[in-house]
mmCIF file of C-alpha atoms in Angstrom:
data_model
loop_
_atom_site.group_PDB
_atom_site.id
_atom_site.type_symbol
_atom_site.label_atom_id
_atom_site.label_comp_id
_atom_site.label_asym_id
_atom_site.label_seq_id
_atom_site.Cartn_x
_atom_site.Cartn_y
_atom_site.Cartn_z
ATOM 1 C CA MET E 1 80.757 99.506 134.975
ATOM 2 C CA PRO E 2 79.381 102.987 134.151
ATOM 3 C CA GLN E 3 75.670 102.869 133.951
ATOM 4 C CA SER E 4 74.089 101.385 131.084
ATOM 5 C CA HIS E 5 71.794 103.400 128.598
ATOM 6 C CA ASP E 6 70.911 103.184 125.174
ATOM 7 C CA ARG E 7 72.343 105.654 122.285
ATOM 8 C CA VAL E 8 72.712 109.051 123.241
ATOM 9 C CA HIS E 9 72.356 110.487 119.906
ATOM 10 C CA PRO E 10 71.840 109.120 116.327
ATOM 11 C CA ARG E 11 75.271 108.906 114.110
ATOM 12 C CA ARG E 12 75.271 112.022 112.088
ATOM 13 C CA ARG E 13 75.031 111.170 107.964
ATOM 14 C CA HIS E 14 78.274 110.777 106.233
ATOM 15 C CA GLN E 15 79.467 114.440 104.978
ATOM 16 C CA THR E 16 80.107 114.820 101.389
ATOM 17 C CA THR E 17 83.305 116.320 99.890
ATOM 18 C CA SER E 18 81.744 119.437 98.921
ATOM 19 C CA GLU E 19 80.501 119.732 102.594
ATOM 20 C CA TRP E 20 84.354 119.189 103.884
ATOM 21 C CA SER E 21 86.103 122.791 104.715
ATOM 22 C CA THR E 22 88.728 123.249 101.969
ATOM 23 C CA ILE E 23 92.231 122.479 103.388
ATOM 24 C CA ARG E 24 95.465 122.147 101.852
ATOM 25 C CA ARG E 25 96.973 118.489 101.595
ATOM 26 C CA PRO E 26 99.917 118.214 103.552
ATOM 27 C CA SER E 27 102.714 116.314 101.807
ATOM 28 C CA SER E 28 104.924 113.377 103.310
ATOM 29 C CA GLN E 29 107.736 116.162 103.874
ATOM 30 C CA ALA E 30 105.942 117.641 106.850
ATOM 31 C CA THR E 31 107.546 114.549 108.290
ATOM 32 C CA THR E 32 111.098 115.073 107.021
ATOM 33 C CA PHE E 33 114.018 115.692 109.493
ATOM 34 C CA LEU E 34 111.747 114.957 112.370
ATOM 35 C CA PRO E 35 112.458 112.350 114.942
ATOM 36 C CA PRO E 36 111.070 109.058 114.564
ATOM 37 C CA GLY E 37 107.942 108.626 116.513
ATOM 38 C CA THR E 38 106.865 112.158 116.053
ATOM 39 C CA PRO E 39 103.079 111.983 115.117
ATOM 40 C CA VAL E 40 102.653 114.561 112.009
ATOM 41 C CA PHE E 41 99.336 114.797 110.247
ATOM 42 C CA VAL E 42 99.748 113.920 106.550
ATOM 43 C CA GLY E 43 96.595 113.757 104.415
ATOM 44 C CA GLU E 44 93.365 116.092 103.707
ATOM 45 C CA ARG E 45 91.521 117.312 106.771
ATOM 46 C CA LYS E 46 87.794 116.128 106.075
ATOM 47 C CA GLN E 47 85.987 117.338 109.283
ATOM 48 C CA ASP E 48 86.190 120.450 111.869
ATOM 49 C CA GLU E 49 86.396 118.618 114.717
ATOM 50 C CA ALA E 50 87.989 115.240 115.836
ATOM 51 C CA THR E 51 85.008 113.260 117.809
ATOM 52 C CA LEU E 52 85.180 110.016 119.880
ATOM 53 C CA HIS E 53 82.759 107.253 119.816
ATOM 54 C CA LEU E 54 82.694 104.745 122.844
ATOM 55 C CA ILE E 55 80.935 101.573 123.381
ATOM 56 C CA HIS E 56 81.760 99.515 126.526
ATOM 57 C CA PHE E 57 80.219 96.036 126.679
ATOM 58 C CA ASP E 58 79.898 92.323 127.702
ATOM 59 C CA ARG E 59 77.760 89.747 127.476
ATOM 60 C CA GLU E 60 74.575 91.216 129.685
ATOM 61 C CA ARG E 61 75.359 95.020 129.783
ATOM 62 C CA LEU E 62 76.525 97.786 126.954
ATOM 63 C CA HIS E 63 77.377 101.380 127.483
ATOM 64 C CA GLU E 64 77.626 103.723 124.561
ATOM 65 C CA VAL E 65 78.518 107.214 124.445
ATOM 66 C CA GLU E 66 78.277 108.847 121.158
ATOM 67 C CA GLU E 67 80.161 112.258 122.152
ATOM 68 C CA ALA E 68 82.897 111.007 124.501
ATOM 69 C CA SER E 69 85.502 112.230 126.069
ATOM 70 C CA LEU E 70 88.798 110.875 127.309
ATOM 71 C CA ALA E 71 87.495 110.789 130.900
ATOM 72 C CA ASP E 72 84.846 108.673 129.626
ATOM 73 C CA CYS E 73 87.127 106.425 128.066
ATOM 74 C CA ARG E 74 89.696 106.308 131.176
ATOM 75 C CA ASP E 75 86.471 105.461 133.540
ATOM 76 C CA CYS E 76 85.567 102.298 131.352
ATOM 77 C CA LEU E 77 88.888 100.608 131.617
ATOM 78 C CA PRO E 78 88.770 99.138 135.299
ATOM 79 C CA PHE E 79 85.364 97.575 134.594
ATOM 80 C CA PRO E 80 85.298 93.824 132.786
ATOM 81 C CA GLY E 81 84.216 93.875 129.457
ATOM 82 C CA LEU E 82 85.406 94.995 125.953
ATOM 83 C CA THR E 83 86.155 98.560 125.418
ATOM 84 C CA TRP E 84 85.774 99.921 121.732
ATOM 85 C CA VAL E 85 86.817 103.665 120.979
ATOM 86 C CA ASN E 86 86.366 105.020 117.427
ATOM 87 C CA VAL E 87 87.878 108.061 116.753
ATOM 88 C CA SER E 88 86.471 110.269 113.571
ATOM 89 C CA GLY E 89 89.235 112.790 112.480
ATOM 90 C CA VAL E 90 92.977 111.816 112.883
ATOM 91 C CA HIS E 91 94.219 115.751 111.970
ATOM 92 C CA ASP E 92 93.796 116.063 115.735
ATOM 93 C CA VAL E 93 97.409 114.936 116.709
ATOM 94 C CA SER E 94 96.924 116.316 120.342
ATOM 95 C CA LEU E 95 93.854 113.606 120.795
ATOM 96 C CA ILE E 96 95.595 110.991 119.355
ATOM 97 C CA GLU E 97 98.679 111.697 121.672
ATOM 98 C CA ALA E 98 96.201 111.434 124.596
ATOM 99 C CA LEU E 99 94.743 108.267 123.520
ATOM 100 C CA GLY E 100 98.059 107.010 123.078
ATOM 101 C CA GLY E 101 99.135 107.806 126.403
ATOM 102 C CA LEU E 102 95.509 106.282 127.839
ATOM 103 C CA PHE E 103 96.130 103.169 126.012
ATOM 104 C CA GLY E 104 100.121 102.918 126.100
ATOM 105 C CA LEU E 105 100.576 103.109 122.424
ATOM 106 C CA HIS E 106 104.185 103.216 120.979
ATOM 107 C CA PRO E 107 105.184 106.475 119.430
ATOM 108 C CA MET E 108 105.820 104.776 115.986
ATOM 109 C CA THR E 109 102.189 103.946 116.148
ATOM 110 C CA MET E 110 100.993 107.192 116.736
ATOM 111 C CA GLU E 111 102.867 108.430 113.911
ATOM 112 C CA ASP E 112 101.240 105.955 111.562
ATOM 113 C CA ILE E 113 97.837 106.898 112.707
ATOM 114 C CA ALA E 114 98.212 110.490 112.056
ATOM 115 C CA ASP E 115 100.071 109.593 108.072
ATOM 116 C CA THR E 116 97.019 108.670 105.845
ATOM 117 C CA SER E 117 99.397 107.991 103.349
ATOM 118 C CA GLN E 118 100.505 104.982 105.412
ATOM 119 C CA ARG E 119 100.534 101.588 103.320
ATOM 120 C CA PRO E 120 98.699 98.835 104.842
ATOM 121 C CA LYS E 121 100.526 96.695 107.347
ATOM 122 C CA TRP E 122 100.460 94.572 110.557
ATOM 123 C CA GLU E 123 102.921 95.177 113.153
ATOM 124 C CA GLU E 124 102.953 93.623 116.815
ATOM 125 C CA PHE E 125 104.040 95.227 119.918
ATOM 126 C CA PRO E 126 104.227 93.616 123.356
ATOM 127 C CA ASP E 127 100.664 94.740 124.569
ATOM 128 C CA TYR E 128 98.686 95.323 121.304
ATOM 129 C CA GLY E 129 98.483 94.825 117.420
ATOM 130 C CA PHE E 130 98.618 97.746 115.172
ATOM 131 C CA MET E 131 97.127 97.456 111.633
ATOM 132 C CA ALA E 132 96.914 100.292 109.091
ATOM 133 C CA LEU E 133 94.318 99.683 106.035
ATOM 134 C CA LYS E 134 92.341 101.628 103.386
ATOM 135 C CA MET E 135 88.402 101.941 103.460
ATOM 136 C CA LEU E 136 86.965 102.243 100.103
ATOM 137 C CA ALA E 137 83.483 104.068 99.271
ATOM 138 C CA ILE E 138 81.762 105.023 96.257
ATOM 139 C CA SER E 139 80.677 108.263 95.564
ATOM 140 C CA GLU E 140 77.703 108.094 93.430
ATOM 141 C CA ALA E 141 77.776 111.937 92.640
ATOM 142 C CA ASP E 142 81.338 111.678 91.370
ATOM 143 C CA ALA E 143 80.955 108.330 89.970
ATOM 144 C CA GLU E 144 84.097 107.318 91.570
ATOM 145 C CA VAL E 145 85.885 105.483 94.093
ATOM 146 C CA GLN E 146 87.197 107.452 97.285
ATOM 147 C CA ILE E 147 89.847 105.970 99.724
ATOM 148 C CA GLU E 148 89.787 106.543 103.264
ATOM 149 C CA HIS E 149 92.777 105.644 105.691
ATOM 150 C CA VAL E 150 91.718 103.616 108.504
ATOM 151 C CA SER E 151 93.824 102.429 111.622
ATOM 152 C CA LEU E 152 93.144 99.616 113.994
ATOM 153 C CA ILE E 153 94.378 98.814 117.437
ATOM 154 C CA LEU E 154 93.912 95.667 119.047
ATOM 155 C CA GLY E 155 94.307 95.230 122.772
ATOM 156 C CA PRO E 156 93.930 92.293 125.338
ATOM 157 C CA ASP E 157 90.167 93.848 126.062
ATOM 158 C CA TRP E 158 90.046 97.042 123.861
ATOM 159 C CA VAL E 159 90.195 98.149 120.237
ATOM 160 C CA LEU E 160 90.930 101.431 119.040
ATOM 161 C CA THR E 161 89.985 102.593 115.375
ATOM 162 C CA PHE E 162 90.805 105.819 113.633
ATOM 163 C CA LEU E 163 89.004 107.163 110.746
ATOM 164 C CA GLU E 164 89.492 110.414 108.485
ATOM 165 C CA ASP E 165 85.844 111.491 108.892
ATOM 166 C CA ASP E 166 82.709 110.499 110.415
ATOM 167 C CA GLY E 167 81.493 108.127 107.896
ATOM 168 C CA ASP E 168 79.957 105.382 109.726
ATOM 169 C CA VAL E 169 81.447 102.338 107.904
ATOM 170 C CA PHE E 170 81.387 100.002 110.701
ATOM 171 C CA ALA E 171 77.270 100.698 111.326
ATOM 172 C CA SER E 172 76.664 97.001 110.909
ATOM 173 C CA VAL E 173 78.924 96.283 113.652
ATOM 174 C CA ARG E 174 77.423 98.608 116.121
ATOM 175 C CA SER E 175 74.269 97.300 115.231
ATOM 176 C CA ARG E 176 75.079 93.577 115.950
ATOM 177 C CA ILE E 177 76.458 94.802 119.590
ATOM 178 C CA ARG E 178 73.428 96.783 120.348
ATOM 179 C CA ARG E 179 70.864 93.889 119.233
ATOM 180 C CA GLY E 180 72.954 91.462 121.620
ATOM 181 C CA ILE E 181 72.165 88.733 119.837
ATOM 182 C CA SER E 182 75.876 87.987 118.079
ATOM 183 C CA ARG E 183 78.770 86.236 119.379
ATOM 184 C CA VAL E 184 80.699 89.466 119.240
ATOM 185 C CA ARG E 185 79.216 90.294 122.845
ATOM 186 C CA SER E 186 80.720 86.815 124.171
ATOM 187 C CA LEU E 187 83.990 86.464 122.480
ATOM 188 C CA GLY E 188 87.329 88.584 122.736
ATOM 189 C CA ALA E 189 88.560 91.748 121.327
ATOM 190 C CA ASP E 190 90.287 89.923 118.271
ATOM 191 C CA TYR E 191 86.690 88.833 117.431
ATOM 192 C CA LEU E 192 85.258 92.304 117.438
ATOM 193 C CA ALA E 193 88.773 93.643 115.482
ATOM 194 C CA SER E 194 87.703 90.958 112.568
ATOM 195 C CA CYS E 195 84.130 91.795 112.470
ATOM 196 C CA LEU E 196 85.535 95.621 112.049
ATOM 197 C CA ILE E 197 87.988 94.389 108.972
ATOM 198 C CA ASP E 198 85.095 92.233 107.721
ATOM 199 C CA ALA E 199 83.030 95.513 107.139
ATOM 200 C CA VAL E 200 85.923 96.855 105.525
ATOM 201 C CA ILE E 201 86.266 94.302 103.252
ATOM 202 C CA ASP E 202 82.726 94.236 102.413
ATOM 203 C CA HIS E 203 83.158 97.620 101.186
ATOM 204 C CA TYR E 204 85.851 96.290 99.094
ATOM 205 C CA LEU E 205 83.360 94.154 97.435
ATOM 206 C CA LEU E 206 80.759 96.788 96.851
ATOM 207 C CA ALA E 207 83.382 98.902 95.128
ATOM 208 C CA VAL E 208 84.736 96.094 92.890
ATOM 209 C CA GLU E 209 81.075 95.146 91.959
ATOM 210 C CA TRP E 210 80.155 98.943 90.839
ATOM 211 C CA ILE E 211 83.349 99.032 88.975
ATOM 212 C CA SER E 212 82.333 96.040 87.235
ATOM 213 C CA ASP E 213 78.859 97.421 86.334
ATOM 214 C CA GLN E 214 79.979 100.424 85.404
ATOM 215 C CA ILE E 215 82.298 98.588 82.894
ATOM 216 C CA GLU E 216 79.856 96.281 81.607
ATOM 217 C CA ILE E 217 77.725 99.146 80.626
ATOM 218 C CA PHE E 218 80.288 100.828 79.188
ATOM 219 C CA ASP E 219 81.460 97.943 77.101
ATOM 220 C CA THR E 220 77.994 97.752 75.571
ATOM 221 C CA HIS E 221 78.127 101.363 74.773
ATOM 222 C CA VAL E 222 81.573 101.070 72.920
ATOM 223 C CA LEU E 223 80.276 98.365 70.777
ATOM 224 C CA ASN E 224 77.051 100.191 69.928
ATOM 225 C CA HIS E 225 78.311 103.855 69.714
ATOM 226 C CA PRO E 226 82.023 104.010 69.786
ATOM 227 C CA GLU E 227 82.165 107.454 68.079
ATOM 228 C CA GLN E 228 80.170 108.881 71.498
ATOM 229 C CA VAL E 229 82.920 107.187 73.774
ATOM 230 C CA ARG E 230 86.101 109.297 75.097
ATOM 231 C CA ILE E 231 89.523 107.779 75.878
ATOM 232 C CA GLN E 232 89.335 109.778 79.149
ATOM 233 C CA GLU E 233 86.399 107.773 80.609
ATOM 234 C CA ILE E 234 88.677 104.641 80.082
ATOM 235 C CA HIS E 235 91.673 106.325 82.022
ATOM 236 C CA HIS E 236 88.922 107.060 84.602
ATOM 237 C CA PHE E 237 88.207 103.456 85.277
ATOM 238 C CA ARG E 238 91.920 102.257 84.886
ATOM 239 C CA ARG E 239 92.728 105.099 87.821
ATOM 240 C CA ASP E 240 89.821 103.373 89.779
ATOM 241 C CA LEU E 241 91.190 100.181 89.423
ATOM 242 C CA LEU E 242 94.570 100.955 89.983
ATOM 243 C CA ALA E 243 93.667 102.528 93.791
ATOM 244 C CA LEU E 244 91.688 99.543 94.302
ATOM 245 C CA ARG E 245 94.656 97.427 93.634
ATOM 246 C CA ARG E 246 97.060 99.418 95.744
ATOM 247 C CA ALA E 247 94.370 99.289 98.363
ATOM 248 C CA VAL E 248 93.633 95.606 98.449
ATOM 249 C CA TRP E 249 96.966 93.801 97.704
ATOM 250 C CA PRO E 250 98.842 94.742 100.636
ATOM 251 C CA MET E 251 95.783 93.575 102.487
ATOM 252 C CA ARG E 252 96.464 90.055 101.532
ATOM 253 C CA GLU E 253 99.731 89.882 103.119
ATOM 254 C CA VAL E 254 98.544 91.799 106.116
ATOM 255 C CA LEU E 255 95.871 89.115 106.781
ATOM 256 C CA GLY E 256 98.171 86.365 106.173
ATOM 257 C CA ALA E 257 100.390 87.823 108.767
ATOM 258 C CA VAL E 258 97.661 88.106 111.401
ATOM 259 C CA SER E 259 96.268 84.542 110.751
ATOM 260 C CA LYS E 260 99.679 83.360 111.419
ATOM 261 C CA SER E 261 100.416 85.480 114.254
ATOM 262 C CA GLU E 262 101.542 84.126 117.830
ATOM 263 C CA ALA E 263 101.047 87.506 119.595
ATOM 264 C CA SER E 264 98.590 87.092 122.833
ATOM 265 C CA VAL E 265 95.928 89.600 121.369
ATOM 266 C CA VAL E 266 95.173 86.964 118.678
ATOM 267 C CA SER E 267 93.899 83.812 120.053
ATOM 268 C CA ASP E 268 93.197 80.349 118.443
ATOM 269 C CA GLU E 269 89.786 80.693 118.936
ATOM 270 C CA THR E 270 89.421 83.268 116.373
ATOM 271 C CA GLY E 271 91.873 81.997 113.836
ATOM 272 C CA VAL E 272 89.311 80.685 111.437
ATOM 273 C CA PHE E 273 87.364 84.054 110.896
ATOM 274 C CA TRP E 274 90.821 85.819 110.256
ATOM 275 C CA ARG E 275 91.384 82.937 107.360
ATOM 276 C CA ASN E 276 88.151 83.750 106.008
ATOM 277 C CA LEU E 277 89.107 87.390 105.833
ATOM 278 C CA TYR E 278 92.202 86.141 104.103
ATOM 279 C CA ASP E 279 89.902 84.297 101.603
ATOM 280 C CA HIS E 280 87.664 87.180 101.255
ATOM 281 C CA THR E 281 90.598 89.516 100.446
ATOM 282 C CA VAL E 282 91.972 86.893 97.654
ATOM 283 C CA GLN E 283 88.823 86.732 95.870
ATOM 284 C CA VAL E 284 88.330 90.657 95.802
ATOM 285 C CA ILE E 285 91.610 90.425 94.284
ATOM 286 C CA ASP E 286 90.707 88.024 91.588
ATOM 287 C CA MET E 287 87.771 90.518 91.232
ATOM 288 C CA VAL E 288 90.130 93.404 90.604
ATOM 289 C CA GLU E 289 92.404 91.477 88.591
ATOM 290 C CA THR E 290 89.469 90.227 86.000
ATOM 291 C CA SER E 291 88.211 93.634 85.733
ATOM 292 C CA ARG E 292 91.639 95.043 85.042
ATOM 293 C CA ASP E 293 91.759 92.527 82.127
ATOM 294 C CA THR E 294 88.299 93.389 80.824
ATOM 295 C CA LEU E 295 89.062 97.081 80.659
ATOM 296 C CA MET E 296 92.288 96.353 78.925
ATOM 297 C CA SER E 297 90.236 94.334 76.318
ATOM 298 C CA LEU E 298 87.459 97.057 76.192
ATOM 299 C CA GLN E 299 90.233 99.503 75.313
ATOM 300 C CA ASP E 300 91.589 97.365 72.854
ATOM 301 C CA THR E 301 87.627 97.177 71.517
ATOM 302 C CA TYR E 302 87.197 100.647 71.531
ATOM 303 C CA LEU E 303 90.442 101.737 69.545
ATOM 304 C CA SER E 304 89.452 98.922 66.934
ATOM 305 C CA SER E 305 85.869 100.496 66.650
ATOM 306 C CA LEU E 306 87.578 103.690 66.017
ATOM 307 C CA SER E 307 90.027 102.497 63.475
ATOM 308 C CA ASN E 308 87.098 100.394 61.655
ATOM 309 C CA ARG E 309 85.213 103.591 61.732
ATOM 310 C CA MET E 310 87.926 105.609 60.178
ATOM 311 C CA ASN E 311 88.567 102.883 57.389
ATOM 312 C CA GLY E 312 84.830 102.906 56.530
ATOM 313 C CA VAL E 313 85.003 106.657 56.359
ATOM 314 C CA MET E 314 88.268 106.613 54.117
ATOM 315 C CA LYS E 315 86.932 103.766 52.067
ATOM 316 C CA THR E 316 83.885 105.894 51.130
ATOM 317 C CA LEU E 317 85.903 108.912 50.545
ATOM 318 C CA THR E 318 88.105 107.044 48.110
ATOM 319 C CA VAL E 319 85.391 105.213 46.385
ATOM 320 C CA ILE E 320 83.710 108.613 45.783
ATOM 321 C CA SER E 321 86.980 110.208 44.531
ATOM 322 C CA THR E 322 87.552 107.351 42.200
ATOM 323 C CA ILE E 323 84.425 107.849 40.473
ATOM 324 C CA PHE E 324 85.072 111.483 40.335
ATOM 325 C CA ILE E 325 88.867 111.648 39.095
ATOM 326 C CA PRO E 326 87.998 110.803 35.477
ATOM 327 C CA LEU E 327 84.866 112.826 35.760
ATOM 328 C CA THR E 328 86.708 115.796 36.415
ATOM 329 C CA PHE E 329 89.449 115.310 34.052
ATOM 330 C CA ILE E 330 86.770 115.530 31.200
ATOM 331 C CA ALA E 331 85.438 118.361 32.671
ATOM 332 C CA GLY E 332 88.703 120.174 32.857
ATOM 333 C CA VAL E 333 89.690 119.221 29.069
ATOM 334 C CA TYR E 334 86.393 120.350 27.705
ATOM 335 C CA GLY E 335 86.933 123.544 30.181
ATOM 336 C CA MET E 336 89.812 125.145 28.355
ATOM 337 C CA ASN E 337 88.888 127.836 26.066
ATOM 338 C CA PHE E 338 91.333 127.380 23.188
ATOM 339 C CA GLN E 339 89.926 128.984 19.919
ATOM 340 C CA HIS E 340 90.622 125.903 17.619
ATOM 341 C CA MET E 341 89.021 122.915 19.656
ATOM 342 C CA PRO E 342 86.939 120.971 17.025
ATOM 343 C CA GLU E 343 84.452 119.791 19.428
ATOM 344 C CA LEU E 344 83.324 123.242 20.461
ATOM 345 C CA GLY E 345 81.422 123.541 17.183
ATOM 346 C CA TRP E 346 79.507 120.357 17.716
ATOM 347 C CA ARG E 347 75.627 120.902 18.029
ATOM 348 C CA LEU E 348 75.328 117.803 20.399
ATOM 349 C CA GLY E 349 78.575 117.985 21.832
ATOM 350 C CA TYR E 350 77.555 119.239 25.585
ATOM 351 C CA TYR E 351 75.164 116.499 25.792
ATOM 352 C CA GLY E 352 77.571 113.726 24.499
ATOM 353 C CA VAL E 353 80.137 114.617 27.216
ATOM 354 C CA LEU E 354 77.325 114.088 29.752
ATOM 355 C CA VAL E 355 76.577 111.053 28.404
ATOM 356 C CA LEU E 356 80.211 110.014 28.618
ATOM 357 C CA MET E 357 80.580 111.014 32.104
ATOM 358 C CA LEU E 358 77.639 108.928 33.148
ATOM 359 C CA VAL E 359 78.870 105.821 31.362
ATOM 360 C CA ILE E 360 82.140 106.028 32.884
ATOM 361 C CA ALA E 361 80.638 106.741 36.559
ATOM 362 C CA VAL E 362 78.164 103.988 35.993
ATOM 363 C CA ALA E 363 81.263 101.696 34.814
ATOM 364 C CA LEU E 364 83.364 102.437 37.715
ATOM 365 C CA VAL E 365 80.563 101.868 40.282
ATOM 366 C CA VAL E 366 80.015 98.359 38.876
ATOM 367 C CA TRP E 367 83.825 97.382 38.648
ATOM 368 C CA ILE E 368 84.306 98.345 42.171
ATOM 369 C CA ARG E 369 81.295 96.484 43.202
ATOM 370 C CA ARG E 370 82.557 93.399 41.440
ATOM 371 C CA ARG E 371 85.769 93.752 43.285
ATOM 372 C CA GLY E 372 84.273 93.742 46.771
ATOM 373 C CA TRP E 373 85.417 97.391 47.664
ATOM 374 C CA LEU E 374 81.977 98.898 48.017
#
């Protein structure tokens, strides 16, 4: 086994969207008319160069290389223990093909790794299992949910993970491996894979809870100040929930298939952990559906508040118009300049008309109030 040592370098901080190089997103048409199993990157390139993070460990020893090479990965395979290789940057198709040759991956697996639009799924091969899933993260700056494609390959004594960027979504698992006090150092590769997926589902919970908190704040704002709310904000939340639903719903089917799998890479000993992940996914789905129902009710409340406010404005304007219509009629009649109008010669005619207008206005106000319209 290679010589053990501590971490070479600390993980780089997760880059924000503004720090990524602007590269046009290839469409799914990039794979059109190509033979099946041809790996072609489909997605948005989120970092300049792909990097490898290697961890090889057993119960007593740990070997970790932050900026690993293919040679480092090859050297660890003959030694006993578990090997975990994390690839940051699936845009490097040549690196994916090289790892595929080293670990004996099927060409269709390499194609699915490079396609970030792939739907979550679980596929079993003779020597390994392949899982595609979606990683969720909250962007506080943009106030939205960001989705990242994640691929996980479970072998007999090795695990490969592929991320779109170098965001350290598996930091908690690495910390447990380094401390050496968790069962992850003593159980097999399938338990390590379940821990990695558990970290992904934890991010699902954080994303759903964040959206639920935002909807609750938004709900209070709608009830108190509906005129300051824009319909675009409601559609923004609906878009985030739809993205969550698309990412989480297939995971129930995926984890159900893994928990019932008879593949050699999934042992009966870890079945309870996979079933626990299935339960957590169902919980997330319930939270997503609850948030969707709340948002739909919130949209109805918002539209009703706007309608009620508009009705109040129209009611006020109608009352004012009703009062001034007869006054305008009287003023219009006596505004005519006919020569033989008898009232034009009255000494107190001007004051009499003002008193008449005032009496009519007061009478209308009293009548409207008695009718309950004001």
